Amino acid sequence: MRTRDMDVQYIKGVGEKRAVLLRKLGICSVWDAVHYYPRAYLDFSVCTPIAALQPGDTACVRGVVGCPVSGGMIRQGMSIYKTVVTDGDDVLHLTIFNNKFLAQRLQEGETYLFYGKVTKQYGSWEMTNPLVEDPDGNVPFHPVYPLTAGLGARQLSQIIHQALLLWTRDEPDDLIPPDIRRRYQLAHALFALKNIHEPDTMHDMEVARRRLIFEELFVLQCGMALLRRRNRTKTRIRVQTHSVQDFLATLPFQPTGAQTRAINDCLRDFTTGDAMNRLVQGDVGSGKTVVAAAALWVMAKSGYQGAMMAPTEILAKQHAQTLQTLFGDALQVTLLTGGLTAKQKRIAKQHIADGTAQIVVGTHALLTEDVQFSALGLVVTDEQHRFGVRQRSTLGEKGDTPHVLVMSATPIPRTLSLIIYGDLDVSVIDELPKGRQTISTYCVDSSYHARVYAFVRKHLDAGRQAYIVCPAVEETEGDLLSAVGYAKELSEREFSDYRVGLLHGKMKPKEKQQVMADFAAGDIQLLVATTVIEVGIDVPNAVLMVIENAERFGLSQLHQLRGRVGRGREKSYCVLVSDAQGEAATQRLEALCKTNDGFKIADADLRLRGPGDFFGARQHGLPQLQIADLLQDMETLQQAREASQQVIAADPHLQKEEHKELKDAVVRLFQKNGTAALN
Ligand code: ADP
Ligand code: MG
């Protein structure tokens, strides 16, 4: 076994007990230990004279212990020690809680470095539980690691130090090939590991850090490239693509240039002999459905079934209707959702199994085992940010290597989409259908409610419809406006002369469908809803959306919600109601008022909230990053991408001897996170 795979228990100074604690931190092997990076550094390299301290500073003081340490146990489990330290001119009082070891270490008359936060009490300087170093110790910077109860900072540093010694001795190879290190001016792995843990200068640490960030992103993207290659499996599904003309000819509108490009991308994929793995990314209302429909059409016309998955039943139903309208009598569309009766389900499944169902639309219920397709050729997943990578691949396993098309309405900065969707080819629909209204968006506080209602009424009087979105379903959720209570109130008072509907996630599927159908038919004029209407629903006569407690929603989510209006010819509006104070909240909502461009909003969202919230990386089944930050390290991300492409082009499966270490790191990264194994 190689040193790096050695169990952490056998590192000098660890043993069984500490190994348990280390595992809690995710440190199981020597490899893990050296890759457990500090989150900060304490600077012992610059000492501050006591006279120059400011109360509240965290500082390093060099001083002589002026008297023997006194104190001891004051009660069970609690001990206090005290002493004083002087730098020759002034005095600093030390208090040490519960650290007998440190109290015994400090000797009267000896000099040490004391690091900690200083306070001034009754005119004298105090420091409590300092970190202590010997002045001649050549550790100018102390790494600060995330800790766990029972494992001290000093112990962990020492364990990692031991691991580093082992690593340096036995693992001298660098997984980044030398020519790439040269081109991007990256430090060697050994330098980087030493200096991320025990830097001599902060400059060295920065050099090390940059190298390790690059490494992480490089390994990640090599892995994504392998995934992409692996997904590029041969398929026997043969498609006649010319039939797309018949479909396009029946469309009630001219497809946009971007739609045409995306359709052509799909058709080209169908003819390569490899299974398609494509993401169609486009803002709400950009017309992704038509792209999917075109692909489903040629598939069905070639004798294969197509499946379309949506995240909710409402959406699935709507898609089924849209598709059936687009296809007319030419193709048979079958809906299969959890809301069907047992009998309906049985019939649907039978049609799917015998091939009568040419297009199947459903929710994740399509993933269940007992749905058998007769000849599945294409799987379309709509709004895939709701599905994990794993779910996506399950459906892919249903048929004989079907083509896969994923549609996402979450615009993300392009570089990020390379990470999230790195295993897919991407078509971007960056053009809205002609004549689309921009949605005017306003931000008001709740003192404007009367005026907002008047605005709603104006549109209802004109025969239009409106949505009001609330963050909560019921009253129980604090002081948030709740859909249930609000709908009742509005229907009894302000809008008693109109039909007010209610839609939320806790309703039964049947009820939800009825409400949506009534709204689509115009029988309901004002729909009070939670975010269940976030995705997909298309009612062109709805021209106004009011969003209550708007600060509760993410920007991209607000943008999605807003996309429910502006789908017809009429001028549309979105009113964000929020009493949130503070610059951050205001800034976020203003970003939405300024632009209708989902990509710009995504950028703003990312900038203001950070990538963690942004796409819930875990949900995507992608590895978690340890040191790289997808927002801060965008430039390195690009470089690492170039580098990974170069390496994979030269060695598509990372089989060459010189890429052994790299391959190993890739497998490790993806396995550790329980993602698709990459062997
Ligand atoms: P999304 O990308 O949000 O899924 P849809 O596919 O639901 O968008 O399309 C939104 C609306 O735009 C639908 O009513 C659709 O019929 C219409 N549409 C799509 N493409 C065009 C086009 N090229 N010209 C005009 N209207 C279009
Ligand atoms: Mg859609």
XYZ file of C-alpha atoms and ligand atoms in Angstrom:
707
model
C 0.000 0.000 0.000
C 1.177 3.486 -0.757
C 1.954 5.865 2.068
C -0.804 8.254 1.089
C -3.434 5.567 1.552
C -2.156 4.672 4.991
C -4.824 4.933 7.663
C -4.573 8.126 9.678
C -4.466 6.008 12.831
C -0.878 4.994 12.108
C 0.470 8.510 11.760
C 2.814 9.267 14.623
C 0.917 10.633 17.595
C -2.556 9.569 16.458
C -3.720 6.140 17.592
C -7.215 4.730 17.715
C -8.928 7.400 19.780
C -7.725 10.393 17.850
C -8.307 8.602 14.578
C -12.008 8.611 15.426
C -11.930 12.382 15.904
C -9.954 12.886 12.719
C -12.448 10.855 10.739
C -15.120 13.242 11.922
C -13.194 15.907 10.059
C -13.070 13.704 6.997
C -9.421 12.854 7.563
C -9.091 9.112 7.110
C -5.723 8.722 5.423
C -2.386 10.439 4.995
C -3.746 11.805 1.750
C -6.665 13.397 3.553
C -4.408 14.862 6.222
C -2.115 16.723 3.837
C -5.112 17.945 1.864
C -6.865 19.281 4.929
C -6.161 22.951 4.345
C -6.074 25.755 6.924
C -8.841 28.292 6.736
C -6.611 31.089 8.039
C -3.171 31.821 9.505
C -2.083 33.430 12.716
C 0.779 35.807 12.158
C 3.619 35.250 14.611
C 6.043 37.051 12.375
C 5.194 40.558 13.535
C 5.166 41.378 17.243
C 3.413 44.390 18.684
C 4.820 46.294 21.670
C 2.273 46.282 24.485
C 2.248 50.082 24.423
C 1.049 50.012 20.812
C -1.885 47.626 21.379
C -5.449 48.677 20.797
C -8.252 47.092 22.841
C -9.892 44.378 20.786
C -6.803 43.738 18.637
C -5.736 40.220 17.890
C -1.996 40.524 18.175
C 1.261 38.775 18.784
C 3.204 39.963 21.824
C 6.769 38.922 22.539
C 7.429 38.870 26.236
C 9.074 37.357 29.292
C 7.009 35.504 31.862
C 7.357 37.748 34.910
C 6.280 35.436 37.720
C 5.480 31.779 38.304
C 2.131 30.696 36.927
C -0.403 30.457 39.744
C -3.815 28.903 40.004
C -5.302 25.500 39.456
C -8.527 23.595 39.598
C -11.365 25.715 40.981
C -14.040 23.077 40.613
C -14.668 19.872 38.763
C -13.776 20.399 35.129
C -12.690 24.002 35.534
C -9.226 25.373 36.143
C -7.817 28.889 35.929
C -4.176 29.921 35.766
C -2.748 33.407 35.830
C 0.572 35.067 35.203
C 2.023 38.282 33.837
C 4.209 38.938 30.852
C 6.374 41.949 30.136
C 8.029 43.228 27.008
C 10.409 45.357 29.084
C 8.252 48.464 29.037
C 4.740 47.316 29.841
C 2.853 44.439 31.384
C 0.258 42.063 29.957
C -1.903 39.874 32.239
C -2.496 36.334 31.043
C -5.425 34.169 32.002
C -5.482 30.528 31.000
C -8.628 28.449 31.292
C -8.595 24.668 31.355
C -5.139 24.194 29.904
C -2.852 22.714 32.498
C -0.435 21.702 29.810
C 0.143 25.302 28.755
C 0.309 26.528 32.341
C 3.083 24.052 33.051
C 4.943 24.925 29.900
C 5.347 28.624 30.757
C 8.503 29.158 32.835
C 9.298 32.291 34.782
C 12.038 34.300 33.092
C 11.618 32.660 29.688
C 10.589 34.473 26.520
C 7.622 33.381 24.367
C 5.354 34.689 21.654
C 1.758 35.143 22.825
C -0.955 35.362 20.257
C -4.520 36.292 21.032
C -7.122 38.967 21.456
C -6.241 41.730 23.930
C -8.593 43.723 26.129
C -8.023 46.511 28.603
C -9.594 46.149 32.035
C -9.183 48.701 34.785
C -6.177 50.101 32.966
C -4.315 46.844 32.529
C -3.859 44.740 29.411
C -5.312 41.257 29.384
C -5.009 38.270 27.101
C -7.007 35.075 27.640
C -6.016 31.615 26.409
C -3.237 32.796 24.101
C -1.565 30.605 21.556
C 2.046 30.299 22.608
C 5.159 29.795 20.516
C 8.843 29.696 21.321
C 10.472 32.825 19.940
C 13.144 30.889 18.102
C 10.642 28.385 16.762
C 10.722 28.847 13.013
C 6.966 28.827 12.587
C 6.143 32.409 11.682
C 2.581 31.558 10.683
C 0.229 29.244 12.467
C -2.291 27.410 10.355
C -5.834 27.602 11.689
C -7.778 24.441 10.886
C -11.439 23.725 11.335
C -11.482 21.643 14.519
C -13.721 19.198 16.261
C -14.362 18.782 19.990
C -11.592 16.850 21.671
C -8.926 17.688 19.134
C -6.825 20.793 19.788
C -5.318 23.131 17.231
C -1.819 22.206 18.259
C -2.459 18.486 18.093
C -3.974 18.726 14.666
C -1.085 20.855 13.373
C 1.323 18.274 14.638
C -0.546 15.396 13.077
C -0.634 17.188 9.757
C 3.037 17.997 10.136
C 3.795 14.288 10.545
C 1.649 13.450 7.551
C 3.556 16.041 5.519
C 6.875 14.454 6.462
C 5.628 11.059 5.290
C 4.238 12.540 2.133
C 7.416 14.396 1.270
C 9.438 11.240 1.777
C 7.219 8.813 -0.142
C 5.046 10.802 -2.524
C 7.315 13.142 -4.431
C 5.389 12.991 -7.716
C 3.308 15.851 -9.003
C -0.025 15.054 -10.621
C 0.082 18.216 -12.723
C 2.288 17.489 -15.750
C 5.473 19.588 -15.863
C 4.638 21.423 -19.088
C 1.364 22.623 -17.599
C 3.097 23.718 -14.436
C 5.504 25.692 -16.562
C 2.881 27.268 -18.784
C 0.699 28.451 -15.916
C 3.585 29.117 -13.541
C 2.459 26.729 -10.883
C 4.511 25.658 -7.908
C 5.433 21.999 -7.475
C 3.073 19.913 -5.381
C 5.554 19.446 -2.554
C 6.206 23.162 -2.280
C 2.484 23.819 -2.348
C 1.603 21.339 0.378
C 4.419 22.453 2.643
C 3.554 26.120 2.252
C -0.188 25.849 2.547
C 0.323 24.320 5.998
C 3.553 25.844 7.220
C 4.355 28.893 5.139
C 7.486 30.921 5.762
C 5.944 33.993 4.224
C 2.463 34.907 3.148
C 3.778 35.214 -0.374
C 4.803 31.562 -0.354
C 1.382 30.694 0.980
C -0.283 32.576 -1.883
C 1.872 30.764 -4.420
C 0.944 27.468 -2.805
C -2.695 28.388 -2.670
C -2.900 29.321 -6.311
C -1.318 26.033 -7.274
C -3.745 24.025 -5.102
C -6.766 25.889 -6.416
C -5.589 25.213 -9.934
C -5.041 21.584 -9.048
C -8.512 21.166 -7.654
C -10.217 22.765 -10.641
C -7.935 20.922 -13.045
C -8.707 17.552 -11.491
C -12.412 18.383 -11.422
C -12.468 19.307 -15.083
C -10.430 16.329 -16.136
C -13.071 14.288 -14.346
C -15.889 16.093 -16.101
C -14.164 15.505 -19.410
C -13.900 11.800 -18.652
C -17.573 11.744 -17.682
C -18.445 13.446 -20.920
C -16.443 10.891 -22.868
C -17.942 8.053 -20.893
C -21.425 9.372 -21.528
C -20.580 9.498 -25.188
C -21.592 5.946 -25.681
C -22.454 4.371 -28.971
C -26.108 3.987 -29.690
C -27.949 1.886 -32.202
C -30.806 4.331 -32.417
C -30.953 5.561 -36.006
C -32.879 8.677 -36.834
C -34.174 10.227 -40.066
C -33.815 13.897 -39.354
C -35.351 15.328 -42.530
C -38.822 14.777 -41.088
C -38.202 17.854 -38.948
C -39.324 19.957 -41.930
C -42.856 18.624 -41.597
C -42.882 19.680 -37.976
C -41.477 23.150 -38.582
C -43.989 23.694 -41.360
C -46.892 23.246 -38.946
C -45.544 25.674 -36.329
C -47.755 28.736 -35.858
C -44.648 30.925 -35.711
C -41.177 31.282 -37.157
C -38.577 29.755 -34.818
C -35.932 32.183 -33.647
C -32.365 31.853 -34.851
C -31.351 30.493 -31.475
C -34.125 27.899 -31.526
C -33.086 26.807 -34.999
C -29.478 26.458 -33.898
C -30.469 24.384 -30.875
C -32.696 22.148 -33.015
C -29.880 21.661 -35.503
C -27.472 20.816 -32.687
C -29.826 18.038 -31.634
C -30.316 16.736 -35.153
C -26.577 16.641 -35.682
C -26.161 14.733 -32.414
C -28.699 12.179 -33.632
C -26.565 11.268 -36.606
C -23.139 10.815 -35.026
C -23.732 7.268 -33.852
C -23.106 8.395 -30.278
C -25.931 9.027 -27.856
C -26.747 12.707 -27.433
C -26.075 14.365 -24.096
C -27.184 17.908 -24.573
C -28.256 20.765 -22.374
C -30.492 23.438 -23.828
C -30.134 26.466 -21.672
C -32.439 29.403 -22.172
C -34.187 32.054 -20.185
C -37.840 31.691 -19.257
C -39.968 32.211 -22.319
C -37.135 31.672 -24.760
C -39.043 28.788 -26.306
C -37.258 25.658 -25.193
C -40.350 23.498 -25.559
C -40.299 23.812 -29.335
C -36.719 22.565 -29.424
C -37.687 19.523 -27.403
C -40.763 19.006 -29.537
C -38.711 19.030 -32.737
C -36.359 16.437 -31.321
C -39.258 14.285 -30.096
C -40.900 14.574 -33.485
C -38.001 13.251 -35.530
C -37.504 10.522 -32.988
C -41.127 9.392 -33.178
C -41.142 9.672 -36.959
C -38.176 7.311 -36.974
C -40.096 4.764 -34.947
C -38.756 5.517 -31.473
C -40.512 6.686 -28.363
C -39.669 9.923 -26.629
C -40.070 10.644 -22.933
C -40.346 14.063 -21.358
C -39.920 14.558 -17.633
C -41.066 17.634 -15.750
C -40.503 18.450 -12.085
C -44.182 18.823 -11.178
C -47.440 17.228 -12.225
C -48.888 20.531 -13.290
C -45.998 21.106 -15.615
C -46.111 17.585 -16.953
C -49.754 17.994 -17.752
C -49.152 21.303 -19.417
C -46.317 19.893 -21.482
C -48.482 16.995 -22.559
C -51.156 19.409 -23.744
C -48.670 21.690 -25.486
C -47.056 18.779 -27.273
C -50.356 17.259 -28.303
C -51.397 20.634 -29.713
C -48.123 21.003 -31.595
C -48.275 17.479 -32.985
C -51.993 17.365 -33.651
C -53.095 13.960 -34.913
C -49.648 13.125 -36.198
C -48.362 11.713 -32.906
C -49.835 10.084 -29.837
C -48.926 11.811 -26.552
C -49.456 9.921 -23.289
C -49.403 11.407 -19.813
C -48.198 9.347 -16.885
C -48.183 10.983 -13.462
C -48.778 9.996 -9.869
C -52.119 11.783 -9.944
C -53.707 9.329 -12.369
C -56.038 6.632 -11.100
C -54.669 3.123 -10.872
C -56.595 2.152 -13.945
C -55.415 5.145 -15.980
C -51.882 4.350 -14.964
C -52.223 0.753 -16.007
C -53.518 1.736 -19.416
C -50.788 4.344 -19.863
C -48.112 1.821 -18.952
C -49.554 -0.668 -21.334
C -49.457 1.865 -24.156
C -45.901 2.734 -23.258
C -44.935 -0.927 -23.275
C -46.609 -1.781 -26.568
C -45.409 1.362 -28.329
C -48.829 2.968 -28.899
C -47.593 5.839 -26.776
C -45.141 7.621 -29.052
C -44.442 10.494 -26.693
C -44.651 9.944 -22.940
C -44.830 12.894 -20.574
C -44.544 12.561 -16.824
C -42.866 13.415 -13.581
C -40.191 11.388 -11.862
C -42.815 8.626 -11.733
C -41.375 7.775 -15.136
C -38.304 6.625 -13.272
C -40.079 3.858 -11.427
C -39.083 0.367 -12.270
C -42.318 -0.900 -13.685
C -42.507 1.529 -16.571
C -41.313 -0.408 -19.595
C -40.786 1.305 -22.908
C -41.101 -0.530 -26.161
C -38.374 1.464 -27.948
C -37.184 4.482 -26.012
C -35.086 6.732 -28.225
C -34.974 10.116 -26.473
C -35.319 11.341 -22.939
C -36.026 15.028 -22.364
C -35.724 16.443 -18.878
C -37.270 19.857 -18.351
C -36.062 22.319 -15.732
C -33.338 19.979 -14.808
C -32.019 22.064 -11.919
C -34.691 20.262 -9.984
C -33.255 16.877 -10.797
C -29.970 15.528 -9.549
C -27.334 14.187 -11.862
C -28.129 10.711 -10.670
C -31.844 10.893 -11.446
C -30.965 12.172 -14.851
C -28.845 9.145 -15.556
C -31.415 6.653 -14.227
C -33.806 7.465 -16.991
C -30.971 7.197 -19.462
C -30.611 3.589 -18.384
C -34.183 2.727 -19.294
C -33.774 2.059 -22.948
C -31.128 0.969 -25.347
C -28.803 3.962 -24.732
C -31.371 6.653 -25.542
C -30.406 10.189 -26.486
C -30.657 12.641 -23.624
C -31.778 16.253 -23.806
C -31.842 18.434 -20.727
C -33.585 21.790 -20.633
C -32.766 24.377 -18.031
C -34.281 27.786 -17.478
C -31.776 28.730 -14.843
C -29.366 30.965 -16.638
C -25.946 30.613 -15.147
C -22.754 32.361 -16.065
C -21.214 30.358 -18.844
C -18.084 29.365 -16.976
C -20.146 27.979 -14.142
C -22.324 26.008 -16.469
C -19.168 24.310 -17.670
C -18.709 23.019 -14.170
C -22.268 22.129 -13.368
C -23.082 20.703 -16.742
C -19.548 19.738 -17.611
C -20.717 16.293 -18.636
C -23.063 17.697 -21.281
C -22.831 19.534 -24.582
C -24.549 22.884 -24.346
C -26.854 24.858 -26.657
C -27.688 28.320 -25.416
C -30.931 30.011 -26.464
C -29.916 33.597 -26.041
C -32.700 35.221 -28.030
C -36.341 35.732 -27.135
C -39.143 35.318 -29.683
C -39.934 38.528 -31.511
C -42.464 40.916 -30.077
C -41.872 39.722 -26.527
C -42.648 42.476 -24.089
C -40.093 43.362 -21.503
C -41.661 43.104 -18.095
C -41.597 46.354 -16.137
C -40.583 45.585 -12.599
C -41.069 47.781 -9.544
C -40.028 47.434 -5.961
C -42.258 48.891 -3.221
C -42.768 48.489 0.512
C -45.960 47.277 2.097
C -47.281 50.802 2.717
C -48.083 50.731 -1.005
C -50.538 47.876 -0.701
C -53.599 50.006 -1.462
C -51.980 51.262 -4.632
C -50.854 47.789 -5.601
C -54.431 46.536 -5.252
C -55.686 49.425 -7.368
C -53.136 48.452 -10.002
C -54.272 44.837 -9.894
C -57.898 45.914 -10.181
C -57.132 48.082 -13.186
C -55.847 45.037 -15.053
C -58.623 42.737 -13.929
C -61.171 45.362 -15.038
C -59.496 45.313 -18.439
C -60.075 41.564 -18.681
C -56.524 40.521 -17.829
C -55.410 38.182 -15.081
C -52.899 38.464 -12.269
C -50.843 36.406 -9.845
C -50.032 37.190 -6.249
C -47.204 35.076 -4.860
C -46.669 34.524 -1.137
C -43.713 32.816 0.490
C -45.737 30.722 2.949
C -48.678 28.386 2.668
C -50.249 28.826 6.082
C -50.261 31.325 8.916
C -47.981 29.216 11.047
C -44.897 30.374 9.252
C -44.190 33.538 11.253
C -45.267 36.924 9.960
C -44.903 36.001 6.326
C -47.935 36.495 4.193
C -49.569 33.135 3.759
C -51.295 32.103 0.583
C -54.255 30.520 2.339
C -55.095 33.477 4.575
C -54.318 36.040 1.941
C -56.490 34.422 -0.702
C -59.367 34.328 1.759
C -58.913 37.932 2.737
C -58.641 39.203 -0.829
C -61.636 37.226 -2.012
C -63.761 38.521 0.855
C -62.661 42.126 0.655
C -60.644 43.913 -2.037
C -61.529 41.513 -4.804
C -64.862 40.124 -3.664
C -66.274 40.925 -7.098
C -63.669 38.741 -8.817
C -62.933 35.065 -8.646
C -59.821 34.575 -6.564
C -58.054 31.220 -6.756
C -55.589 29.558 -4.430
C -52.689 27.338 -5.403
C -50.061 25.857 -3.138
C -47.908 22.792 -2.795
C -49.896 21.187 0.005
C -52.995 20.835 -2.142
C -53.871 17.512 -3.729
C -52.654 17.108 -7.304
C -56.231 17.008 -8.555
C -57.121 20.266 -6.817
C -54.016 21.949 -8.140
C -54.765 20.857 -11.652
C -58.316 22.102 -11.412
C -57.193 25.511 -10.189
C -54.588 25.790 -12.932
C -57.089 24.748 -15.539
C -59.586 27.327 -14.242
C -56.940 30.011 -14.308
C -55.818 29.075 -17.812
C -59.462 29.171 -18.936
C -59.954 32.614 -17.378
C -62.506 31.370 -14.831
C -60.167 32.520 -12.098
C -58.929 36.073 -12.522
C -56.633 36.473 -9.577
C -54.466 33.590 -8.477
C -52.883 33.648 -5.041
C -50.109 31.100 -5.020
C -46.867 29.940 -3.558
C -43.850 29.178 -5.696
C -45.539 26.121 -7.184
C -46.144 28.423 -10.128
C -42.454 29.102 -10.408
C -41.820 26.932 -13.369
C -43.307 26.553 -16.739
C -46.946 27.509 -16.426
C -48.068 29.483 -19.406
C -51.125 31.757 -19.301
C -50.638 34.552 -21.842
C -53.543 36.612 -20.499
C -51.833 36.951 -17.093
C -50.015 40.268 -17.247
C -49.321 41.191 -13.663
C -47.416 39.465 -10.926
C -47.220 40.727 -7.371
C -44.656 39.041 -5.150
C -45.076 39.503 -1.411
C -42.110 39.287 0.981
C -39.935 39.353 -2.102
C -36.770 39.393 -0.002
C -37.536 35.783 0.855
C -36.743 34.557 -2.606
C -33.507 34.154 -4.505
C -32.996 36.452 -7.455
C -33.057 33.678 -9.975
C -36.225 32.383 -8.405
C -37.832 35.814 -8.600
C -36.798 35.988 -12.210
C -38.398 32.614 -12.837
C -41.586 33.730 -11.150
C -41.651 36.926 -13.137
C -41.325 34.860 -16.284
C -44.921 33.678 -15.735
C -46.113 37.012 -17.089
C -45.124 38.753 -20.303
C -46.034 35.691 -22.316
C -48.709 37.309 -24.428
C -49.004 40.513 -26.429
C -50.026 42.741 -23.547
C -47.618 44.884 -21.595
C -46.743 43.039 -18.386
C -45.687 44.058 -14.918
C -44.061 42.621 -11.852
C -44.343 44.282 -8.451
C -41.966 43.196 -5.702
C -43.300 44.006 -2.256
C -40.731 44.006 0.498
C -40.124 45.737 3.794
C -36.628 44.374 4.034
C -34.140 46.878 5.282
C -30.488 46.918 4.530
C -28.365 47.396 1.504
C -27.903 43.781 0.507
C -31.618 43.083 0.258
C -32.318 46.328 -1.557
C -29.489 45.759 -4.000
C -30.739 42.337 -4.867
C -34.253 43.480 -5.620
C -33.003 46.472 -7.571
C -30.938 44.203 -9.775
C -34.208 42.637 -10.799
C -35.879 45.963 -11.567
C -32.971 46.956 -13.789
C -32.847 44.058 -16.195
C -34.890 41.289 -17.758
C -31.829 39.372 -18.820
C -31.644 36.149 -16.854
C -27.924 35.798 -17.385
C -27.237 39.234 -15.923
C -29.478 38.437 -12.991
C -27.674 35.177 -12.463
C -24.402 37.072 -12.366
C -25.790 39.465 -9.792
C -27.234 36.635 -7.744
C -23.935 34.863 -7.788
C -22.060 38.003 -6.803
C -24.426 38.848 -3.990
C -25.050 35.416 -2.553
C -22.090 33.325 -3.566
C -22.114 30.060 -5.459
C -22.978 27.905 -2.452
C -26.578 29.030 -2.372
C -26.679 29.489 -6.038
C -26.920 26.025 -7.352
C -26.790 23.756 -4.356
C -23.801 21.873 -5.741
C -24.569 18.882 -3.611
C -27.919 18.422 -5.200
C -26.164 18.183 -8.512
C -24.033 15.350 -7.263
C -20.865 17.196 -8.113
C -17.789 16.957 -5.932
C -17.486 19.538 -3.227
C -14.554 21.848 -3.620
C -12.094 22.195 -0.788
C -10.084 25.234 -1.640
C -11.304 26.689 -4.917
C -14.106 29.212 -4.969
C -16.061 29.178 -8.204
C -16.731 32.875 -7.915
C -13.338 34.187 -6.839
C -11.277 31.846 -8.910
C -12.954 32.320 -12.261
C -9.699 33.055 -14.051
C -7.959 30.008 -12.663
C -11.053 28.047 -13.611
C -10.567 29.065 -17.238
C -6.897 28.193 -17.205
C -7.526 24.850 -15.572
C -10.136 24.194 -18.189
C -7.726 24.852 -21.044
C -5.169 22.657 -19.378
C -7.613 19.819 -18.814
C -8.770 19.938 -22.423
C -5.190 19.717 -23.591
C -4.434 16.735 -21.398
C -7.623 14.878 -22.258
C -7.151 15.502 -25.964
C -3.734 13.863 -25.792
C -4.832 11.043 -23.512
C -8.624 10.618 -23.645
C -8.854 8.019 -20.898
C -5.873 9.149 -18.840
C -4.216 5.819 -19.420
C -0.681 6.996 -19.975
C 1.847 6.276 -17.274
C 2.637 9.964 -16.852
C -1.032 10.645 -16.028
C -1.341 7.909 -13.457
C -1.323 10.277 -10.520
C -3.804 12.564 -12.191
C -6.199 9.738 -12.970
C -5.902 8.624 -9.397
C -6.771 12.081 -8.101
C -9.768 12.300 -10.424
C -11.160 8.971 -9.303
C -10.559 9.960 -5.699
C -12.355 13.291 -6.025
C -15.401 11.805 -7.645
C -15.561 8.733 -5.444
C -15.164 10.604 -2.228
C -18.276 12.514 -3.072
C -20.288 9.481 -4.002
C -20.592 10.662 -7.568
C -20.630 8.337 -10.512
C -17.519 6.234 -10.275
C -15.019 7.113 -12.897
C -12.959 4.016 -13.318
P -39.595 28.192 -22.056
O -38.263 28.342 -22.694
O -39.743 29.069 -20.848
O -39.951 26.766 -21.780
P -41.786 28.003 -23.846
O -41.247 26.928 -24.672
O -42.838 27.652 -22.847
O -40.616 28.766 -23.102
O -42.310 29.155 -24.812
C -42.918 30.304 -24.278
C -43.993 30.806 -25.211
O -43.412 31.327 -26.404
C -44.929 29.727 -25.640
O -46.228 30.254 -25.605
C -44.508 29.412 -27.054
O -45.581 28.975 -27.849
C -44.002 30.756 -27.547
N -42.955 30.668 -28.569
C -41.933 29.793 -28.600
N -41.132 30.026 -29.659
C -41.665 31.076 -30.318
C -41.293 31.804 -31.500
N -40.214 31.481 -32.207
N -42.067 32.834 -31.868
C -43.145 33.170 -31.148
N -43.570 32.528 -30.046
C -42.835 31.498 -29.615
Mg -40.455 25.547 -20.242
